[in-house]
């Protein structure tokens, strides 16, 4: 597997949504050659990009948009020890990609609100050259379990909700990023399921 860094550039939510969505918007003639999965992936990328600038909230994010987060004793806190998540409406990493894919697929892709479970669904993508916009990228510490997910945009970029105290942002050249590049362990392409895995939003630990 070849999954395995310019710095993240600060973008305002409006500018990012305008410029990046423009780049990802399929041209009218492209629909004739793009497969349904490619179109869904592009749409998922657009939905996620529209949330650039939304705050990170541990446990935040439903199938219909950002929600209030919560603190679980370990996660959701700022460095000063205060519980930020309970006062923040936003997304955590799995909440963002879950929302994006549900909206882009008209409800036919309903991912669980947990990055480990998300990594087990859909079609695995084992070659970096085979990635398409909308694919999910999964990250783990060496020898550890998956703990983070982002949505691939193409061109080496991804959009993600990183951690408490940050905003949803675009990470450029994720494959060479000094933090996330070495932690990239898997990728998957969500697919519609006959029985969508709907979650109530109360699944316990979220990452």
PDB file of N, CA and C in Angstrom, residues 35-94:
ATOM      1  N   UNK A  35     -18.956   8.382 -13.518  1.00  0.00           N
ATOM      2  CA  UNK A  35     -19.826   7.346 -12.977  1.00  0.00           C
ATOM      3  C   UNK A  35     -20.649   7.922 -11.829  1.00  0.00           C
ATOM      4  N   UNK A  36     -21.740   7.238 -11.449  1.00  0.00           N
ATOM      5  CA  UNK A  36     -22.526   7.715 -10.304  1.00  0.00           C
ATOM      6  C   UNK A  36     -21.690   7.846  -9.037  1.00  0.00           C
ATOM      7  N   UNK A  37     -20.731   6.933  -8.812  1.00  0.00           N
ATOM      8  CA  UNK A  37     -19.920   7.041  -7.601  1.00  0.00           C
ATOM      9  C   UNK A  37     -19.002   8.255  -7.648  1.00  0.00           C
ATOM     10  N   UNK A  38     -18.524   8.626  -8.835  1.00  0.00           N
ATOM     11  CA  UNK A  38     -17.705   9.820  -8.961  1.00  0.00           C
ATOM     12  C   UNK A  38     -18.523  11.074  -8.684  1.00  0.00           C
ATOM     13  N   UNK A  39     -19.735  11.103  -9.193  1.00  0.00           N
ATOM     14  CA  UNK A  39     -20.605  12.254  -8.958  1.00  0.00           C
ATOM     15  C   UNK A  39     -20.930  12.374  -7.480  1.00  0.00           C
ATOM     16  N   UNK A  40     -21.270  11.246  -6.832  1.00  0.00           N
ATOM     17  CA  UNK A  40     -21.561  11.282  -5.393  1.00  0.00           C
ATOM     18  C   UNK A  40     -20.356  11.776  -4.609  1.00  0.00           C
ATOM     19  N   UNK A  41     -19.171  11.299  -4.965  1.00  0.00           N
ATOM     20  CA  UNK A  41     -17.969  11.717  -4.256  1.00  0.00           C
ATOM     21  C   UNK A  41     -17.711  13.203  -4.391  1.00  0.00           C
ATOM     22  N   UNK A  42     -17.871  13.742  -5.598  1.00  0.00           N
ATOM     23  CA  UNK A  42     -17.705  15.178  -5.806  1.00  0.00           C
ATOM     24  C   UNK A  42     -18.721  15.968  -4.992  1.00  0.00           C
ATOM     25  N   UNK A  43     -19.935  15.465  -4.940  1.00  0.00           N
ATOM     26  CA  UNK A  43     -20.963  16.159  -4.171  1.00  0.00           C
ATOM     27  C   UNK A  43     -20.663  16.107  -2.675  1.00  0.00           C
ATOM     28  N   UNK A  44     -20.148  14.968  -2.194  1.00  0.00           N
ATOM     29  CA  UNK A  44     -19.773  14.873  -0.783  1.00  0.00           C
ATOM     30  C   UNK A  44     -18.654  15.857  -0.459  1.00  0.00           C
ATOM     31  N   UNK A  45     -17.695  15.990  -1.364  1.00  0.00           N
ATOM     32  CA  UNK A  45     -16.615  16.957  -1.165  1.00  0.00           C
ATOM     33  C   UNK A  45     -17.158  18.371  -1.094  1.00  0.00           C
ATOM     34  N   UNK A  46     -18.109  18.695  -1.937  1.00  0.00           N
ATOM     35  CA  UNK A  46     -18.702  20.026  -1.932  1.00  0.00           C
ATOM     36  C   UNK A  46     -19.441  20.300  -0.626  1.00  0.00           C
ATOM     37  N   UNK A  47     -20.185  19.310  -0.156  1.00  0.00           N
ATOM     38  CA  UNK A  47     -20.918  19.487   1.097  1.00  0.00           C
ATOM     39  C   UNK A  47     -19.942  19.739   2.248  1.00  0.00           C
ATOM     40  N   UNK A  48     -18.880  18.946   2.309  1.00  0.00           N
ATOM     41  CA  UNK A  48     -17.897  19.113   3.385  1.00  0.00           C
ATOM     42  C   UNK A  48     -17.192  20.460   3.281  1.00  0.00           C
ATOM     43  N   UNK A  49     -16.865  20.888   2.067  1.00  0.00           N
ATOM     44  CA  UNK A  49     -16.189  22.169   1.885  1.00  0.00           C
ATOM     45  C   UNK A  49     -17.052  23.342   2.324  1.00  0.00           C
ATOM     46  N   UNK A  50     -18.357  23.204   2.190  1.00  0.00           N
ATOM     47  CA  UNK A  50     -19.252  24.270   2.626  1.00  0.00           C
ATOM     48  C   UNK A  50     -19.194  24.469   4.137  1.00  0.00           C
ATOM     49  N   UNK A  51     -18.629  23.487   4.861  1.00  0.00           N
ATOM     50  CA  UNK A  51     -18.533  23.588   6.323  1.00  0.00           C
ATOM     51  C   UNK A  51     -17.160  24.089   6.792  1.00  0.00           C
ATOM     52  N   UNK A  52     -16.285  24.438   5.867  1.00  0.00           N
ATOM     53  CA  UNK A  52     -14.995  25.012   6.270  1.00  0.00           C
ATOM     54  C   UNK A  52     -15.260  26.244   7.127  1.00  0.00           C
ATOM     55  N   UNK A  53     -14.608  26.306   8.283  1.00  0.00           N
ATOM     56  CA  UNK A  53     -14.830  27.389   9.228  1.00  0.00           C
ATOM     57  C   UNK A  53     -15.776  27.032  10.355  1.00  0.00           C
ATOM     58  N   UNK A  54     -16.476  25.895  10.253  1.00  0.00           N
ATOM     59  CA  UNK A  54     -17.341  25.439  11.339  1.00  0.00           C
ATOM     60  C   UNK A  54     -16.473  24.920  12.483  1.00  0.00           C
ATOM     61  N   UNK A  55     -16.804  25.212  13.737  1.00  0.00           N
ATOM     62  CA  UNK A  55     -15.967  24.762  14.851  1.00  0.00           C
ATOM     63  C   UNK A  55     -15.958  23.247  15.010  1.00  0.00           C
ATOM     64  N   UNK A  56     -14.853  22.736  15.550  1.00  0.00           N
ATOM     65  CA  UNK A  56     -14.778  21.340  15.960  1.00  0.00           C
ATOM     66  C   UNK A  56     -15.518  21.189  17.281  1.00  0.00           C
ATOM     67  N   UNK A  57     -16.342  20.165  17.379  1.00  0.00           N
ATOM     68  CA  UNK A  57     -17.027  19.827  18.631  1.00  0.00           C
ATOM     69  C   UNK A  57     -16.996  18.324  18.787  1.00  0.00           C
ATOM     70  N   UNK A  58     -16.355  17.832  19.838  1.00  0.00           N
ATOM     71  CA  UNK A  58     -16.309  16.390  20.089  1.00  0.00           C
ATOM     72  C   UNK A  58     -17.729  15.853  20.202  1.00  0.00           C
ATOM     73  N   UNK A  59     -18.058  14.850  19.380  1.00  0.00           N
ATOM     74  CA  UNK A  59     -19.401  14.290  19.374  1.00  0.00           C
ATOM     75  C   UNK A  59     -20.381  15.068  18.533  1.00  0.00           C
ATOM     76  N   UNK A  60     -19.924  16.154  17.896  1.00  0.00           N
ATOM     77  CA  UNK A  60     -20.820  16.995  17.137  1.00  0.00           C
ATOM     78  C   UNK A  60     -21.063  16.488  15.728  1.00  0.00           C
ATOM     79  N   UNK A  61     -22.236  16.776  15.204  1.00  0.00           N
ATOM     80  CA  UNK A  61     -22.574  16.432  13.839  1.00  0.00           C
ATOM     81  C   UNK A  61     -23.631  15.351  13.753  1.00  0.00           C
ATOM     82  N   UNK A  62     -24.685  15.643  13.029  1.00  0.00           N
ATOM     83  CA  UNK A  62     -25.733  14.655  12.771  1.00  0.00           C
ATOM     84  C   UNK A  62     -25.860  14.474  11.269  1.00  0.00           C
ATOM     85  N   UNK A  63     -26.836  13.692  10.853  1.00  0.00           N
ATOM     86  CA  UNK A  63     -27.064  13.491   9.424  1.00  0.00           C
ATOM     87  C   UNK A  63     -27.550  14.761   8.743  1.00  0.00           C
ATOM     88  N   UNK A  64     -27.988  15.725   9.538  1.00  0.00           N
ATOM     89  CA  UNK A  64     -28.570  16.934   8.955  1.00  0.00           C
ATOM     90  C   UNK A  64     -27.770  18.206   9.227  1.00  0.00           C
ATOM     91  N   UNK A  65     -26.640  18.108   9.949  1.00  0.00           N
ATOM     92  CA  UNK A  65     -25.843  19.305  10.159  1.00  0.00           C
ATOM     93  C   UNK A  65     -25.078  19.296  11.462  1.00  0.00           C
ATOM     94  N   UNK A  66     -24.412  20.414  11.785  1.00  0.00           N
ATOM     95  CA  UNK A  66     -23.641  20.498  13.027  1.00  0.00           C
ATOM     96  C   UNK A  66     -24.552  20.471  14.247  1.00  0.00           C
ATOM     97  N   UNK A  67     -24.043  19.921  15.331  1.00  0.00           N
ATOM     98  CA  UNK A  67     -24.808  19.845  16.576  1.00  0.00           C
ATOM     99  C   UNK A  67     -23.906  20.193  17.751  1.00  0.00           C
ATOM    100  N   UNK A  68     -24.519  20.368  18.905  1.00  0.00           N
ATOM    101  CA  UNK A  68     -23.779  20.598  20.133  1.00  0.00           C
ATOM    102  C   UNK A  68     -22.976  19.351  20.476  1.00  0.00           C
ATOM    103  N   UNK A  69     -21.722  19.543  20.897  1.00  0.00           N
ATOM    104  CA  UNK A  69     -20.890  18.414  21.285  1.00  0.00           C
ATOM    105  C   UNK A  69     -21.009  18.096  22.765  1.00  0.00           C
ATOM    106  N   UNK A  70     -20.087  17.295  23.270  1.00  0.00           N
ATOM    107  CA  UNK A  70     -20.073  16.957  24.689  1.00  0.00           C
ATOM    108  C   UNK A  70     -18.658  16.573  25.097  1.00  0.00           C
ATOM    109  N   UNK A  71     -18.385  16.546  26.378  1.00  0.00           N
ATOM    110  CA  UNK A  71     -17.099  16.101  26.919  1.00  0.00           C
ATOM    111  C   UNK A  71     -17.304  14.745  27.571  1.00  0.00           C
ATOM    112  N   UNK A  72     -16.349  13.836  27.378  1.00  0.00           N
ATOM    113  CA  UNK A  72     -16.530  12.471  27.871  1.00  0.00           C
ATOM    114  C   UNK A  72     -15.530  12.089  28.957  1.00  0.00           C
ATOM    115  N   UNK A  73     -14.878  13.085  29.551  1.00  0.00           N
ATOM    116  CA  UNK A  73     -13.876  12.802  30.572  1.00  0.00           C
ATOM    117  C   UNK A  73     -12.468  12.855  30.032  1.00  0.00           C
ATOM    118  N   UNK A  74     -12.319  12.659  28.728  1.00  0.00           N
ATOM    119  CA  UNK A  74     -11.013  12.711  28.080  1.00  0.00           C
ATOM    120  C   UNK A  74     -11.023  13.697  26.915  1.00  0.00           C
ATOM    121  N   UNK A  75     -12.067  13.633  26.113  1.00  0.00           N
ATOM    122  CA  UNK A  75     -12.150  14.436  24.894  1.00  0.00           C
ATOM    123  C   UNK A  75     -13.128  15.598  25.052  1.00  0.00           C
ATOM    124  N   UNK A  76     -12.900  16.614  24.246  1.00  0.00           N
ATOM    125  CA  UNK A  76     -13.792  17.762  24.232  1.00  0.00           C
ATOM    126  C   UNK A  76     -13.296  18.948  25.029  1.00  0.00           C
ATOM    127  N   UNK A  77     -12.068  18.844  25.560  1.00  0.00           N
ATOM    128  CA  UNK A  77     -11.538  19.882  26.442  1.00  0.00           C
ATOM    129  C   UNK A  77     -10.469  20.722  25.755  1.00  0.00           C
ATOM    130  N   UNK A  78     -10.391  21.984  26.154  1.00  0.00           N
ATOM    131  CA  UNK A  78      -9.320  22.857  25.718  1.00  0.00           C
ATOM    132  C   UNK A  78      -8.085  22.623  26.580  1.00  0.00           C
ATOM    133  N   UNK A  79      -6.913  23.101  26.165  1.00  0.00           N
ATOM    134  CA  UNK A  79      -5.697  22.895  26.962  1.00  0.00           C
ATOM    135  C   UNK A  79      -5.796  23.401  28.391  1.00  0.00           C
ATOM    136  N   UNK A  80      -6.655  24.393  28.639  1.00  0.00           N
ATOM    137  CA  UNK A  80      -6.790  24.909  30.010  1.00  0.00           C
ATOM    138  C   UNK A  80      -7.709  24.048  30.868  1.00  0.00           C
ATOM    139  N   UNK A  81      -8.219  22.952  30.291  1.00  0.00           N
ATOM    140  CA  UNK A  81      -9.063  22.033  31.047  1.00  0.00           C
ATOM    141  C   UNK A  81     -10.543  22.327  30.973  1.00  0.00           C
ATOM    142  N   UNK A  82     -10.928  23.416  30.332  1.00  0.00           N
ATOM    143  CA  UNK A  82     -12.345  23.748  30.230  1.00  0.00           C
ATOM    144  C   UNK A  82     -13.016  22.902  29.163  1.00  0.00           C
ATOM    145  N   UNK A  83     -14.282  22.582  29.404  1.00  0.00           N
ATOM    146  CA  UNK A  83     -15.033  21.752  28.467  1.00  0.00           C
ATOM    147  C   UNK A  83     -15.597  22.637  27.369  1.00  0.00           C
ATOM    148  N   UNK A  84     -14.951  22.608  26.226  1.00  0.00           N
ATOM    149  CA  UNK A  84     -15.387  23.420  25.095  1.00  0.00           C
ATOM    150  C   UNK A  84     -16.562  22.799  24.358  1.00  0.00           C
ATOM    151  N   UNK A  85     -16.568  21.482  24.243  1.00  0.00           N
ATOM    152  CA  UNK A  85     -17.547  20.814  23.388  1.00  0.00           C
ATOM    153  C   UNK A  85     -18.980  21.066  23.827  1.00  0.00           C
ATOM    154  N   UNK A  86     -19.217  21.160  25.129  1.00  0.00           N
ATOM    155  CA  UNK A  86     -20.580  21.346  25.622  1.00  0.00           C
ATOM    156  C   UNK A  86     -21.152  22.711  25.261  1.00  0.00           C
ATOM    157  N   UNK A  87     -20.309  23.609  24.798  1.00  0.00           N
ATOM    158  CA  UNK A  87     -20.757  24.951  24.441  1.00  0.00           C
ATOM    159  C   UNK A  87     -20.503  25.246  22.959  1.00  0.00           C
ATOM    160  N   UNK A  88     -20.203  24.202  22.182  1.00  0.00           N
ATOM    161  CA  UNK A  88     -19.838  24.406  20.782  1.00  0.00           C
ATOM    162  C   UNK A  88     -20.744  23.586  19.868  1.00  0.00           C
ATOM    163  N   UNK A  89     -21.317  24.254  18.895  1.00  0.00           N
ATOM    164  CA  UNK A  89     -22.082  23.580  17.845  1.00  0.00           C
ATOM    165  C   UNK A  89     -21.149  23.375  16.653  1.00  0.00           C
ATOM    166  N   UNK A  90     -20.935  22.144  16.285  1.00  0.00           N
ATOM    167  CA  UNK A  90     -20.008  21.879  15.196  1.00  0.00           C
ATOM    168  C   UNK A  90     -19.950  20.415  14.846  1.00  0.00           C
ATOM    169  N   UNK A  91     -18.790  19.986  14.348  1.00  0.00           N
ATOM    170  CA  UNK A  91     -18.563  18.611  13.920  1.00  0.00           C
ATOM    171  C   UNK A  91     -17.301  18.065  14.565  1.00  0.00           C
ATOM    172  N   UNK A  92     -17.282  16.761  14.835  1.00  0.00           N
ATOM    173  CA  UNK A  92     -16.004  16.082  15.013  1.00  0.00           C
ATOM    174  C   UNK A  92     -15.669  15.426  13.670  1.00  0.00           C
ATOM    175  N   UNK A  93     -14.554  14.703  13.611  1.00  0.00           N
ATOM    176  CA  UNK A  93     -14.087  14.239  12.306  1.00  0.00           C
ATOM    177  C   UNK A  93     -15.067  13.290  11.632  1.00  0.00           C
ATOM    178  N   UNK A  94     -15.563  12.312  12.384  1.00  0.00           N
ATOM    179  CA  UNK A  94     -16.484  11.353  11.772  1.00  0.00           C
ATOM    180  C   UNK A  94     -17.860  11.954  11.548  1.00  0.00           C
TER     181      UNK A  94
END
